[in-house]
mmCIF file of C-alpha atoms in Angstrom:
data_model
loop_
_atom_site.group_PDB
_atom_site.id
_atom_site.type_symbol
_atom_site.label_atom_id
_atom_site.label_comp_id
_atom_site.label_asym_id
_atom_site.label_seq_id
_atom_site.Cartn_x
_atom_site.Cartn_y
_atom_site.Cartn_z
ATOM 1 C CA MET A 1 -111.658 -98.631 204.385
ATOM 2 C CA LYS A 2 -112.399 -95.212 202.881
ATOM 3 C CA ALA A 3 -115.003 -92.923 204.390
ATOM 4 C CA SER A 4 -116.041 -89.741 202.653
ATOM 5 C CA VAL A 5 -118.219 -86.742 203.308
ATOM 6 C CA ARG A 6 -119.384 -84.135 200.824
ATOM 7 C CA LEU A 7 -119.659 -80.521 201.941
ATOM 8 C CA SER A 8 -121.133 -77.739 199.865
ATOM 9 C CA VAL A 9 -120.168 -74.296 201.100
ATOM 10 C CA LEU A 10 -122.033 -71.335 199.641
ATOM 11 C CA TRP A 11 -120.226 -68.289 200.865
ATOM 12 C CA GLY A 12 -118.730 -65.133 199.515
ATOM 13 C CA ASP A 13 -115.233 -65.559 200.928
ATOM 14 C CA VAL A 14 -113.342 -68.651 199.797
ATOM 15 C CA GLY A 15 -110.437 -67.786 202.075
ATOM 16 C CA ASN A 16 -112.564 -68.330 205.165
ATOM 17 C CA ALA A 17 -113.780 -71.644 203.826
ATOM 18 C CA LEU A 18 -110.287 -72.922 203.147
ATOM 19 C CA THR A 19 -109.280 -72.267 206.744
ATOM 20 C CA ALA A 20 -112.257 -74.114 208.130
ATOM 21 C CA PRO A 21 -111.497 -76.756 210.793
ATOM 22 C CA PHE A 22 -112.796 -79.642 208.699
ATOM 23 C CA LEU A 23 -109.862 -79.265 206.282
ATOM 24 C CA LYS A 24 -107.555 -80.876 208.828
ATOM 25 C CA PHE A 25 -108.566 -84.195 207.204
ATOM 26 C CA ARG A 26 -106.553 -85.174 204.166
ATOM 27 C CA PRO A 27 -108.533 -84.962 200.933
ATOM 28 C CA TYR A 28 -108.115 -88.026 198.727
ATOM 29 C CA CYS A 29 -110.081 -86.980 195.659
ATOM 30 C CA CYS A 30 -110.657 -83.472 194.476
ATOM 31 C CA LEU A 31 -111.232 -79.853 195.349
ATOM 32 C CA ASP A 32 -113.569 -78.355 192.809
ATOM 33 C CA CYS A 33 -114.141 -74.627 192.953
ATOM 34 C CA ARG A 34 -116.368 -72.965 190.432
ATOM 35 C CA ALA A 35 -116.624 -69.199 190.404
ATOM 36 C CA ARG A 36 -119.537 -67.248 189.028
ATOM 37 C CA LEU A 37 -120.438 -63.607 188.852
ATOM 38 C CA ALA A 38 -123.853 -62.739 190.223
ATOM 39 C CA LYS A 39 -125.732 -59.527 190.773
ATOM 40 C CA ASP A 40 -127.305 -58.943 194.141
ATOM 41 C CA LYS A 41 -130.932 -58.421 193.250
ATOM 42 C CA CYS A 42 -132.200 -59.281 196.744
ATOM 43 C CA SER A 43 -130.416 -56.433 198.580
ATOM 44 C CA ASN A 44 -128.524 -58.885 200.763
ATOM 45 C CA GLY A 45 -125.713 -56.442 201.396
ATOM 46 C CA PHE A 46 -123.132 -57.809 198.959
ATOM 47 C CA PRO A 47 -121.788 -55.605 196.139
ATOM 48 C CA GLU A 48 -123.181 -56.320 192.672
ATOM 49 C CA THR A 49 -119.830 -57.492 191.314
ATOM 50 C CA ARG A 50 -119.062 -59.697 194.305
ATOM 51 C CA LYS A 51 -117.712 -63.159 193.284
ATOM 52 C CA TYR A 52 -119.644 -66.031 194.644
ATOM 53 C CA PHE A 53 -118.033 -69.405 194.850
ATOM 54 C CA ARG A 54 -119.454 -72.829 195.075
ATOM 55 C CA LEU A 55 -116.939 -74.904 196.936
ATOM 56 C CA ARG A 56 -117.322 -78.624 196.867
ATOM 57 C CA ILE A 57 -114.857 -80.477 199.019
ATOM 58 C CA ILE A 58 -114.634 -84.206 199.023
ATOM 59 C CA LEU A 59 -112.938 -85.413 202.135
ATOM 60 C CA GLY A 60 -111.871 -88.882 203.067
ATOM 61 C CA ILE A 61 -110.057 -90.907 205.617
ATOM 62 C CA GLU A 62 -107.605 -93.139 203.810
ATOM 63 C CA SER A 63 -106.568 -96.565 204.953
ATOM 64 C CA SER A 64 -102.927 -97.242 205.606
ATOM 65 C CA ARG A 65 -102.653 -99.344 202.443
ATOM 66 C CA SER A 66 -100.793 -97.689 199.593
ATOM 67 C CA SER A 67 -102.327 -97.074 196.166
ATOM 68 C CA ALA A 68 -99.831 -99.479 194.607
ATOM 69 C CA GLN A 69 -101.096 -102.253 196.845
ATOM 70 C CA THR A 70 -104.740 -101.629 195.953
ATOM 71 C CA ARG A 71 -104.276 -101.119 192.204
ATOM 72 C CA THR A 72 -106.373 -103.555 190.179
ATOM 73 C CA MET A 73 -105.247 -105.662 187.241
ATOM 74 C CA PRO A 74 -106.894 -104.691 183.917
ATOM 75 C CA SER A 75 -109.253 -107.349 182.598
ATOM 76 C CA ILE A 76 -108.487 -109.291 179.426
ATOM 77 C CA ARG A 77 -111.619 -107.741 177.926
ATOM 78 C CA THR A 78 -110.239 -104.256 178.547
ATOM 79 C CA LEU A 79 -106.923 -105.216 176.968
ATOM 80 C CA LYS A 80 -108.749 -106.579 173.902
ATOM 81 C CA ILE A 81 -110.705 -103.329 173.632
ATOM 82 C CA PHE A 82 -107.450 -101.369 173.736
ATOM 83 C CA LEU A 83 -106.087 -103.497 170.878
ATOM 84 C CA SER A 84 -109.306 -102.978 168.907
ATOM 85 C CA VAL A 85 -108.986 -99.209 169.268
ATOM 86 C CA ALA A 86 -105.322 -99.369 168.258
ATOM 87 C CA ARG A 87 -106.230 -101.358 165.139
ATOM 88 C CA CYS A 88 -109.413 -99.513 164.154
ATOM 89 C CA GLY A 89 -108.094 -96.020 164.832
ATOM 90 C CA THR A 90 -111.155 -94.555 166.578
ATOM 91 C CA PHE A 91 -113.364 -95.343 169.559
ATOM 92 C CA ALA A 92 -116.427 -95.425 167.291
ATOM 93 C CA ALA A 93 -114.899 -97.927 164.839
ATOM 94 C CA ALA A 94 -113.703 -100.146 167.689
ATOM 95 C CA GLY A 95 -117.150 -99.929 169.268
ATOM 96 C CA ASN A 96 -118.792 -101.098 166.058
ATOM 97 C CA LYS A 97 -116.444 -104.067 165.979
ATOM 98 C CA VAL A 98 -117.011 -105.211 169.580
ATOM 99 C CA GLY A 99 -120.640 -104.105 169.949
ATOM 100 C CA LEU A 100 -120.200 -101.136 172.311
ATOM 101 C CA THR A 101 -120.831 -97.419 172.033
ATOM 102 C CA ALA A 102 -117.944 -95.004 171.580
ATOM 103 C CA ALA A 103 -118.642 -93.670 175.086
ATOM 104 C CA ALA A 104 -118.367 -97.165 176.577
ATOM 105 C CA ILE A 105 -115.101 -97.725 174.721
ATOM 106 C CA GLY A 106 -113.791 -94.411 176.060
ATOM 107 C CA LEU A 107 -114.685 -95.435 179.602
ATOM 108 C CA GLN A 108 -112.801 -98.725 179.217
ATOM 109 C CA ILE A 109 -109.741 -96.904 177.888
ATOM 110 C CA ARG A 110 -109.801 -94.363 180.723
ATOM 111 C CA THR A 111 -110.035 -97.237 183.213
ATOM 112 C CA LEU A 112 -107.022 -98.901 181.613
ATOM 113 C CA GLU A 113 -105.055 -95.649 181.716
ATOM 114 C CA SER A 114 -105.954 -95.250 185.378
ATOM 115 C CA ASP A 115 -104.907 -98.819 186.190
ATOM 116 C CA LEU A 116 -101.583 -98.419 184.400
ATOM 117 C CA ASN A 117 -101.106 -94.841 185.592
ATOM 118 C CA VAL A 118 -100.159 -93.705 182.070
ATOM 119 C CA GLN A 119 -101.877 -91.844 179.254
ATOM 120 C CA LEU A 120 -102.214 -94.048 176.171
ATOM 121 C CA PHE A 121 -104.034 -91.668 173.835
ATOM 122 C CA ASP A 122 -103.645 -87.999 172.958
ATOM 123 C CA ARG A 123 -107.156 -86.557 172.959
ATOM 124 C CA ASN A 124 -108.521 -83.530 171.158
ATOM 125 C CA ALA A 125 -111.981 -82.313 170.223
ATOM 126 C CA ARG A 126 -112.231 -84.622 167.223
ATOM 127 C CA ALA A 127 -110.356 -87.812 167.995
ATOM 128 C CA ALA A 128 -108.190 -89.826 170.344
ATOM 129 C CA VAL A 129 -104.846 -90.753 168.794
ATOM 130 C CA LEU A 130 -102.565 -93.471 170.140
ATOM 131 C CA ASN A 131 -99.463 -91.823 171.573
ATOM 132 C CA PRO A 132 -95.889 -93.259 171.683
ATOM 133 C CA VAL A 133 -96.502 -94.828 175.111
ATOM 134 C CA GLY A 134 -99.619 -96.591 173.819
ATOM 135 C CA ARG A 135 -97.859 -97.799 170.670
ATOM 136 C CA ALA A 136 -94.983 -99.167 172.717
ATOM 137 C CA LEU A 137 -97.403 -101.232 174.821
ATOM 138 C CA ILE A 138 -99.144 -102.924 171.876
ATOM 139 C CA PRO A 139 -96.695 -105.875 171.547
ATOM 140 C CA GLU A 140 -96.761 -106.500 175.311
ATOM 141 C CA ILE A 141 -100.560 -106.414 175.503
ATOM 142 C CA GLU A 142 -100.856 -108.635 172.420
ATOM 143 C CA GLU A 143 -98.575 -111.165 174.111
ATOM 144 C CA ILE A 144 -100.686 -111.127 177.292
ATOM 145 C CA VAL A 145 -103.889 -111.699 175.304
ATOM 146 C CA ARG A 146 -102.232 -114.392 173.184
ATOM 147 C CA ARG A 147 -101.033 -116.320 176.239
ATOM 148 C CA TYR A 148 -104.430 -116.016 177.895
ATOM 149 C CA GLU A 149 -106.220 -117.420 174.847
ATOM 150 C CA LEU A 150 -103.758 -120.299 174.640
ATOM 151 C CA LEU A 151 -104.914 -121.346 178.115
ATOM 152 C CA ALA A 152 -108.284 -122.313 176.624
ATOM 153 C CA VAL A 153 -106.587 -124.705 174.195
ATOM 154 C CA ALA A 154 -104.494 -126.249 176.973
ATOM 155 C CA ALA A 155 -107.513 -126.596 179.264
ATOM 156 C CA GLY A 156 -109.505 -128.245 176.486
ATOM 157 C CA GLY A 157 -106.996 -131.031 176.015
ATOM 158 C CA GLY A 158 -105.967 -129.761 172.594
ATOM 159 C CA GLU A 159 -109.500 -129.393 171.220
ATOM 160 C CA MET A 160 -109.941 -126.041 169.509
ATOM 161 C CA SER A 161 -112.838 -123.817 170.501
ATOM 162 C CA GLY A 162 -113.860 -120.200 170.353
ATOM 163 C CA THR A 163 -114.014 -117.913 167.332
ATOM 164 C CA VAL A 164 -111.503 -117.714 164.506
ATOM 165 C CA VAL A 165 -111.773 -114.939 161.915
ATOM 166 C CA ILE A 166 -110.122 -115.883 158.639
ATOM 167 C CA GLY A 167 -110.076 -114.374 155.178
ATOM 168 C CA ALA A 168 -110.006 -116.353 151.944
ATOM 169 C CA LEU A 169 -110.068 -115.748 148.236
ATOM 170 C CA VAL A 170 -113.371 -116.768 146.680
ATOM 171 C CA SER A 171 -111.379 -118.838 144.211
ATOM 172 C CA ALA A 172 -109.630 -120.556 147.146
ATOM 173 C CA LEU A 173 -113.031 -121.520 148.549
ATOM 174 C CA MET A 174 -113.723 -123.131 145.193
ATOM 175 C CA GLY A 175 -110.415 -124.957 145.518
ATOM 176 C CA ALA A 176 -108.611 -127.182 147.993
ATOM 177 C CA PHE A 177 -108.954 -124.840 150.965
ATOM 178 C CA ALA A 178 -112.691 -125.552 151.231
ATOM 179 C CA ASP A 179 -111.909 -129.237 151.813
ATOM 180 C CA ALA A 180 -109.349 -128.375 154.507
ATOM 181 C CA LEU A 181 -111.747 -126.077 156.322
ATOM 182 C CA TRP A 182 -114.531 -128.653 156.281
ATOM 183 C CA SER A 183 -112.210 -131.355 157.639
ATOM 184 C CA ILE A 184 -110.943 -129.185 160.536
ATOM 185 C CA ARG A 185 -114.440 -128.031 161.398
ATOM 186 C CA ARG A 186 -115.638 -131.632 161.688
ATOM 187 C CA GLN A 187 -112.753 -132.557 163.983
ATOM 188 C CA HIS A 188 -113.358 -129.555 166.249
ATOM 189 C CA PRO A 189 -117.125 -128.926 166.502
ATOM 190 C CA ARG A 190 -116.668 -126.290 169.240
ATOM 191 C CA LEU A 191 -114.676 -124.132 166.845
ATOM 192 C CA ASP A 192 -116.593 -121.192 165.385
ATOM 193 C CA VAL A 193 -115.094 -120.027 162.081
ATOM 194 C CA HIS A 194 -115.971 -116.600 160.682
ATOM 195 C CA LEU A 195 -114.989 -116.598 157.022
ATOM 196 C CA LEU A 196 -114.575 -113.406 154.980
ATOM 197 C CA ALA A 197 -114.117 -113.427 151.206
ATOM 198 C CA GLY A 198 -111.965 -110.800 149.530
ATOM 199 C CA MET A 199 -108.711 -109.899 147.800
ATOM 200 C CA SER A 200 -105.186 -110.954 148.800
ATOM 201 C CA SER A 201 -103.834 -107.395 149.001
ATOM 202 C CA ASP A 202 -106.660 -106.334 151.354
ATOM 203 C CA PHE A 203 -106.191 -109.374 153.568
ATOM 204 C CA ALA A 204 -102.484 -108.681 154.053
ATOM 205 C CA HIS A 205 -103.238 -105.406 155.839
ATOM 206 C CA GLN A 206 -106.087 -106.913 157.865
ATOM 207 C CA VAL A 207 -103.891 -109.745 159.107
ATOM 208 C CA GLU A 208 -101.053 -107.364 159.937
ATOM 209 C CA VAL A 209 -103.234 -105.116 162.135
ATOM 210 C CA GLY A 210 -104.997 -108.078 163.775
ATOM 211 C CA GLU A 211 -108.456 -107.738 162.220
ATOM 212 C CA LEU A 212 -108.044 -111.272 160.857
ATOM 213 C CA ASP A 213 -106.374 -114.219 162.578
ATOM 214 C CA ALA A 214 -105.129 -115.491 159.214
ATOM 215 C CA ALA A 215 -105.944 -115.464 155.507
ATOM 216 C CA VAL A 216 -105.566 -117.756 152.510
ATOM 217 C CA VAL A 217 -103.920 -115.636 149.808
ATOM 218 C CA THR A 218 -101.792 -115.914 146.724
ATOM 219 C CA GLN A 219 -98.064 -115.350 147.033
ATOM 220 C CA SER A 220 -97.357 -111.638 147.164
ATOM 221 C CA PRO A 221 -95.353 -110.094 144.328
ATOM 222 C CA HIS A 222 -93.928 -107.669 146.900
ATOM 223 C CA PRO A 223 -91.980 -108.266 150.149
ATOM 224 C CA LEU A 224 -94.225 -108.713 153.190
ATOM 225 C CA ALA A 225 -93.880 -106.982 156.553
ATOM 226 C CA SER A 226 -91.462 -108.641 158.965
ATOM 227 C CA THR A 227 -94.365 -109.338 161.361
ATOM 228 C CA LEU A 228 -96.098 -111.576 158.787
ATOM 229 C CA LEU A 229 -95.494 -115.192 157.846
ATOM 230 C CA TRP A 230 -96.667 -116.774 154.585
ATOM 231 C CA THR A 231 -96.661 -120.581 154.269
ATOM 232 C CA PRO A 232 -97.333 -122.194 150.850
ATOM 233 C CA LEU A 233 -100.230 -124.663 150.821
ATOM 234 C CA TYR A 234 -100.739 -125.657 147.171
ATOM 235 C CA SER A 235 -100.248 -124.342 143.666
ATOM 236 C CA GLU A 236 -102.378 -124.093 140.524
ATOM 237 C CA PRO A 237 -101.192 -123.909 136.904
ATOM 238 C CA MET A 238 -102.247 -120.932 134.807
ATOM 239 C CA ILE A 239 -104.361 -122.047 131.844
ATOM 240 C CA LEU A 240 -106.005 -120.573 128.771
ATOM 241 C CA ILE A 241 -109.795 -120.975 128.719
ATOM 242 C CA MET A 242 -111.922 -120.504 125.578
ATOM 243 C CA PRO A 243 -115.645 -120.879 124.836
ATOM 244 C CA THR A 244 -116.794 -123.886 122.833
ATOM 245 C CA ALA A 245 -119.443 -121.681 121.172
ATOM 246 C CA PRO A 246 -117.747 -118.290 120.745
ATOM 247 C CA HIS A 247 -119.398 -115.141 119.356
ATOM 248 C CA PHE A 248 -116.181 -114.426 117.428
ATOM 249 C CA ASP A 249 -113.708 -116.198 115.180
ATOM 250 C CA LEU A 250 -111.341 -118.417 117.143
ATOM 251 C CA PRO A 251 -107.983 -119.080 115.404
ATOM 252 C CA PRO A 252 -106.310 -122.485 115.911
ATOM 253 C CA GLU A 253 -102.887 -121.256 117.099
ATOM 254 C CA GLN A 254 -102.202 -120.125 120.680
ATOM 255 C CA ASP A 255 -100.488 -116.851 119.772
ATOM 256 C CA GLU A 256 -103.184 -115.937 117.246
ATOM 257 C CA ILE A 257 -105.906 -116.693 119.788
ATOM 258 C CA LEU A 258 -104.290 -114.362 122.325
ATOM 259 C CA ARG A 259 -103.724 -111.595 119.753
ATOM 260 C CA ASN A 260 -107.167 -111.595 118.137
ATOM 261 C CA ALA A 261 -109.805 -113.023 120.487
ATOM 262 C CA PRO A 262 -111.494 -110.670 123.025
ATOM 263 C CA PHE A 263 -109.415 -111.027 126.195
ATOM 264 C CA MET A 264 -111.052 -111.023 129.636
ATOM 265 C CA ARG A 265 -108.237 -109.825 131.908
ATOM 266 C CA PHE A 266 -108.046 -110.398 135.635
ATOM 267 C CA ASP A 267 -107.577 -107.087 137.459
ATOM 268 C CA ARG A 268 -103.929 -106.222 136.881
ATOM 269 C CA SER A 269 -103.637 -104.436 140.249
ATOM 270 C CA THR A 270 -104.238 -107.698 142.137
ATOM 271 C CA TRP A 271 -101.672 -110.347 142.981
ATOM 272 C CA THR A 272 -103.262 -112.851 140.557
ATOM 273 C CA GLY A 273 -103.365 -110.091 137.949
ATOM 274 C CA HIS A 274 -99.569 -109.850 138.207
ATOM 275 C CA LEU A 275 -99.353 -113.581 137.382
ATOM 276 C CA VAL A 276 -101.539 -113.131 134.292
ATOM 277 C CA GLN A 277 -99.183 -110.404 133.084
ATOM 278 C CA ASN A 278 -96.208 -112.701 133.737
ATOM 279 C CA VAL A 279 -97.835 -115.312 131.474
ATOM 280 C CA LEU A 280 -98.387 -112.762 128.695
ATOM 281 C CA ASP A 281 -94.797 -111.556 129.036
ATOM 282 C CA GLN A 282 -93.540 -115.121 128.586
ATOM 283 C CA CYS A 283 -95.830 -115.573 125.574
ATOM 284 C CA LYS A 284 -94.508 -112.277 124.147
ATOM 285 C CA VAL A 285 -97.881 -111.236 122.765
ATOM 286 C CA GLU A 286 -100.174 -108.250 123.110
ATOM 287 C CA VAL A 287 -103.753 -109.275 123.739
ATOM 288 C CA ASN A 288 -106.974 -107.793 122.394
ATOM 289 C CA GLU A 289 -108.253 -106.226 125.624
ATOM 290 C CA ALA A 290 -112.029 -106.538 125.979
ATOM 291 C CA MET A 291 -112.794 -106.338 129.697
ATOM 292 C CA GLU A 292 -111.011 -106.242 133.070
ATOM 293 C CA LEU A 293 -112.593 -107.928 136.085
ATOM 294 C CA ASN A 294 -111.515 -108.756 139.655
ATOM 295 C CA SER A 295 -113.282 -112.117 139.910
ATOM 296 C CA VAL A 296 -112.172 -115.449 138.454
ATOM 297 C CA GLU A 297 -115.749 -116.686 138.758
ATOM 298 C CA ALA A 298 -117.134 -113.768 136.705
ATOM 299 C CA ILE A 299 -114.481 -114.274 134.040
ATOM 300 C CA VAL A 300 -115.285 -117.989 133.760
ATOM 301 C CA ALA A 301 -119.004 -117.190 133.467
ATOM 302 C CA LEU A 302 -118.406 -114.706 130.615
ATOM 303 C CA VAL A 303 -116.154 -117.156 128.768
ATOM 304 C CA ARG A 304 -118.830 -119.845 129.126
ATOM 305 C CA GLN A 305 -121.289 -117.520 127.408
ATOM 306 C CA GLY A 306 -118.920 -117.069 124.477
ATOM 307 C CA PHE A 307 -117.881 -113.448 125.016
ATOM 308 C CA GLY A 308 -114.117 -113.926 125.153
ATOM 309 C CA ILE A 309 -111.069 -115.871 126.297
ATOM 310 C CA SER A 310 -108.985 -115.577 129.449
ATOM 311 C CA ILE A 311 -105.958 -116.784 131.400
ATOM 312 C CA VAL A 312 -106.884 -118.008 134.881
ATOM 313 C CA PRO A 313 -105.553 -120.402 137.552
ATOM 314 C CA LYS A 314 -106.867 -123.938 137.204
ATOM 315 C CA LEU A 315 -108.937 -124.149 140.385
ATOM 316 C CA ALA A 316 -108.723 -127.495 142.172
ATOM 317 C CA ASN A 317 -112.450 -128.053 142.724
ATOM 318 C CA VAL A 318 -113.652 -126.739 139.348
ATOM 319 C CA ASP A 319 -113.974 -129.474 136.741
ATOM 320 C CA PHE A 320 -112.823 -127.501 133.701
ATOM 321 C CA ASP A 321 -112.040 -130.642 131.709
ATOM 322 C CA ASN A 322 -115.665 -131.850 131.755
ATOM 323 C CA ASP A 323 -117.244 -128.433 131.247
ATOM 324 C CA ARG A 324 -118.959 -128.580 127.854
ATOM 325 C CA ALA A 325 -119.111 -124.794 127.506
ATOM 326 C CA ILE A 326 -115.377 -124.256 128.005
ATOM 327 C CA SER A 327 -112.269 -125.513 126.253
ATOM 328 C CA VAL A 328 -109.081 -125.614 128.339
ATOM 329 C CA ARG A 329 -105.625 -125.289 126.875
ATOM 330 C CA SER A 330 -102.195 -125.521 128.506
ATOM 331 C CA LEU A 331 -99.946 -122.597 127.638
ATOM 332 C CA ASP A 332 -96.939 -123.640 125.556
ATOM 333 C CA GLY A 333 -93.590 -122.341 126.776
ATOM 334 C CA VAL A 334 -95.065 -120.899 129.968
ATOM 335 C CA ASP A 335 -93.936 -121.864 133.471
ATOM 336 C CA VAL A 336 -96.149 -119.784 135.757
ATOM 337 C CA ARG A 337 -98.198 -121.172 138.638
ATOM 338 C CA ARG A 338 -100.338 -119.485 141.235
ATOM 339 C CA HIS A 339 -99.051 -120.376 144.694
ATOM 340 C CA VAL A 340 -101.715 -120.202 147.390
ATOM 341 C CA GLY A 341 -100.661 -120.042 151.018
ATOM 342 C CA LEU A 342 -101.622 -119.151 154.561
ATOM 343 C CA LEU A 343 -100.803 -115.656 155.786
ATOM 344 C CA GLU A 344 -100.578 -115.078 159.541
ATOM 345 C CA ARG A 345 -98.718 -112.952 162.058
ATOM 346 C CA VAL A 346 -95.472 -114.319 163.415
ATOM 347 C CA LYS A 347 -97.049 -114.293 166.904
ATOM 348 C CA HIS A 348 -100.763 -114.761 167.489
ATOM 349 C CA SER A 349 -103.184 -116.749 169.635
ATOM 350 C CA ARG A 350 -104.644 -119.013 166.912
ATOM 351 C CA THR A 351 -101.542 -121.027 166.067
ATOM 352 C CA ALA A 352 -103.392 -124.301 166.745
ATOM 353 C CA PHE A 353 -105.889 -123.484 163.986
ATOM 354 C CA THR A 354 -103.327 -122.283 161.458
ATOM 355 C CA GLY A 355 -101.146 -125.285 162.308
ATOM 356 C CA ALA A 356 -104.069 -127.619 161.558
ATOM 357 C CA ILE A 357 -104.545 -126.030 158.137
ATOM 358 C CA LYS A 358 -100.866 -126.386 157.286
ATOM 359 C CA SER A 359 -100.826 -129.993 158.528
ATOM 360 C CA TYR A 360 -103.806 -130.847 156.306
ATOM 361 C CA PHE A 361 -101.961 -129.785 153.171
ATOM 362 C CA THR A 362 -98.663 -131.311 154.286
ATOM 363 C CA ALA A 363 -100.375 -134.683 154.674
ATOM 364 C CA LYS A 364 -101.883 -134.585 151.179
#
């Protein structure tokens, strides 16, 4: 047991205070001396420039148990907060993600540093930056959290529960992935899926830093980080779509259509945009650029209204063939498909969920 007593000594000579008999006890916390200059306006006999000290001594009687024996294990919640700060970059951003103030996040981090007896962040007036010690601990802490979360799956007899955060292309939600997600959700009603729509290139970074458990993305035209794993799920042919009631002359031949009709291009900086350019390269034509958009859905809507043509993936759940406003044409001499797959980290705690998605498409 620890007993403590607080003594406040207001005296002009700190040396006398430090030799006081009560200091024979061993302090276990702190000795805080604050000096101030004060003028003697009450004629109490001290010189005007005399230094006055406020001496606060915290004394305690320690038990015979060592600090190593009494050190507490950090909670899983604290470890998750540390990972959030490491991924978000600031206490404030991590606080917004987990629903705490920056001050509360800072307190959790200081507690973790105290428990581990190491400094994890270099602090200055503006920010707290993860130091080399903190960065080195990230894989170990991720593994602890991953193993802890796997206990819930084992305890539930294989039934998935909890929250999964997954990203998906809007076009994938219009395709086969929507069916897979609905099927898994019905089999595991305790599973809470948070679904974010966006772009493949953005999702790759979010999965890598742990903001997303996984994402459904197109195959990257660039090499992925070694910590990421991409598994193909399905593929879609690239097709030429044209309006049935165009506001322009529509030639009969494929090459003439591409050269002369207003072309609605998918954003060339995106992964699907790279595929569109691959198709045009194989066709060996230069198109009549009219507009560049980053949404397959917006492009299809504009083509329906007769404003142009486009090259897009043939989405699984969109019935292009029976759409009276659109004419679909296969591209002669072109062998380009959009491969859609599941992107995840090599090690993470939601392997049961990602495995279920992959199994769904393998069985089809």
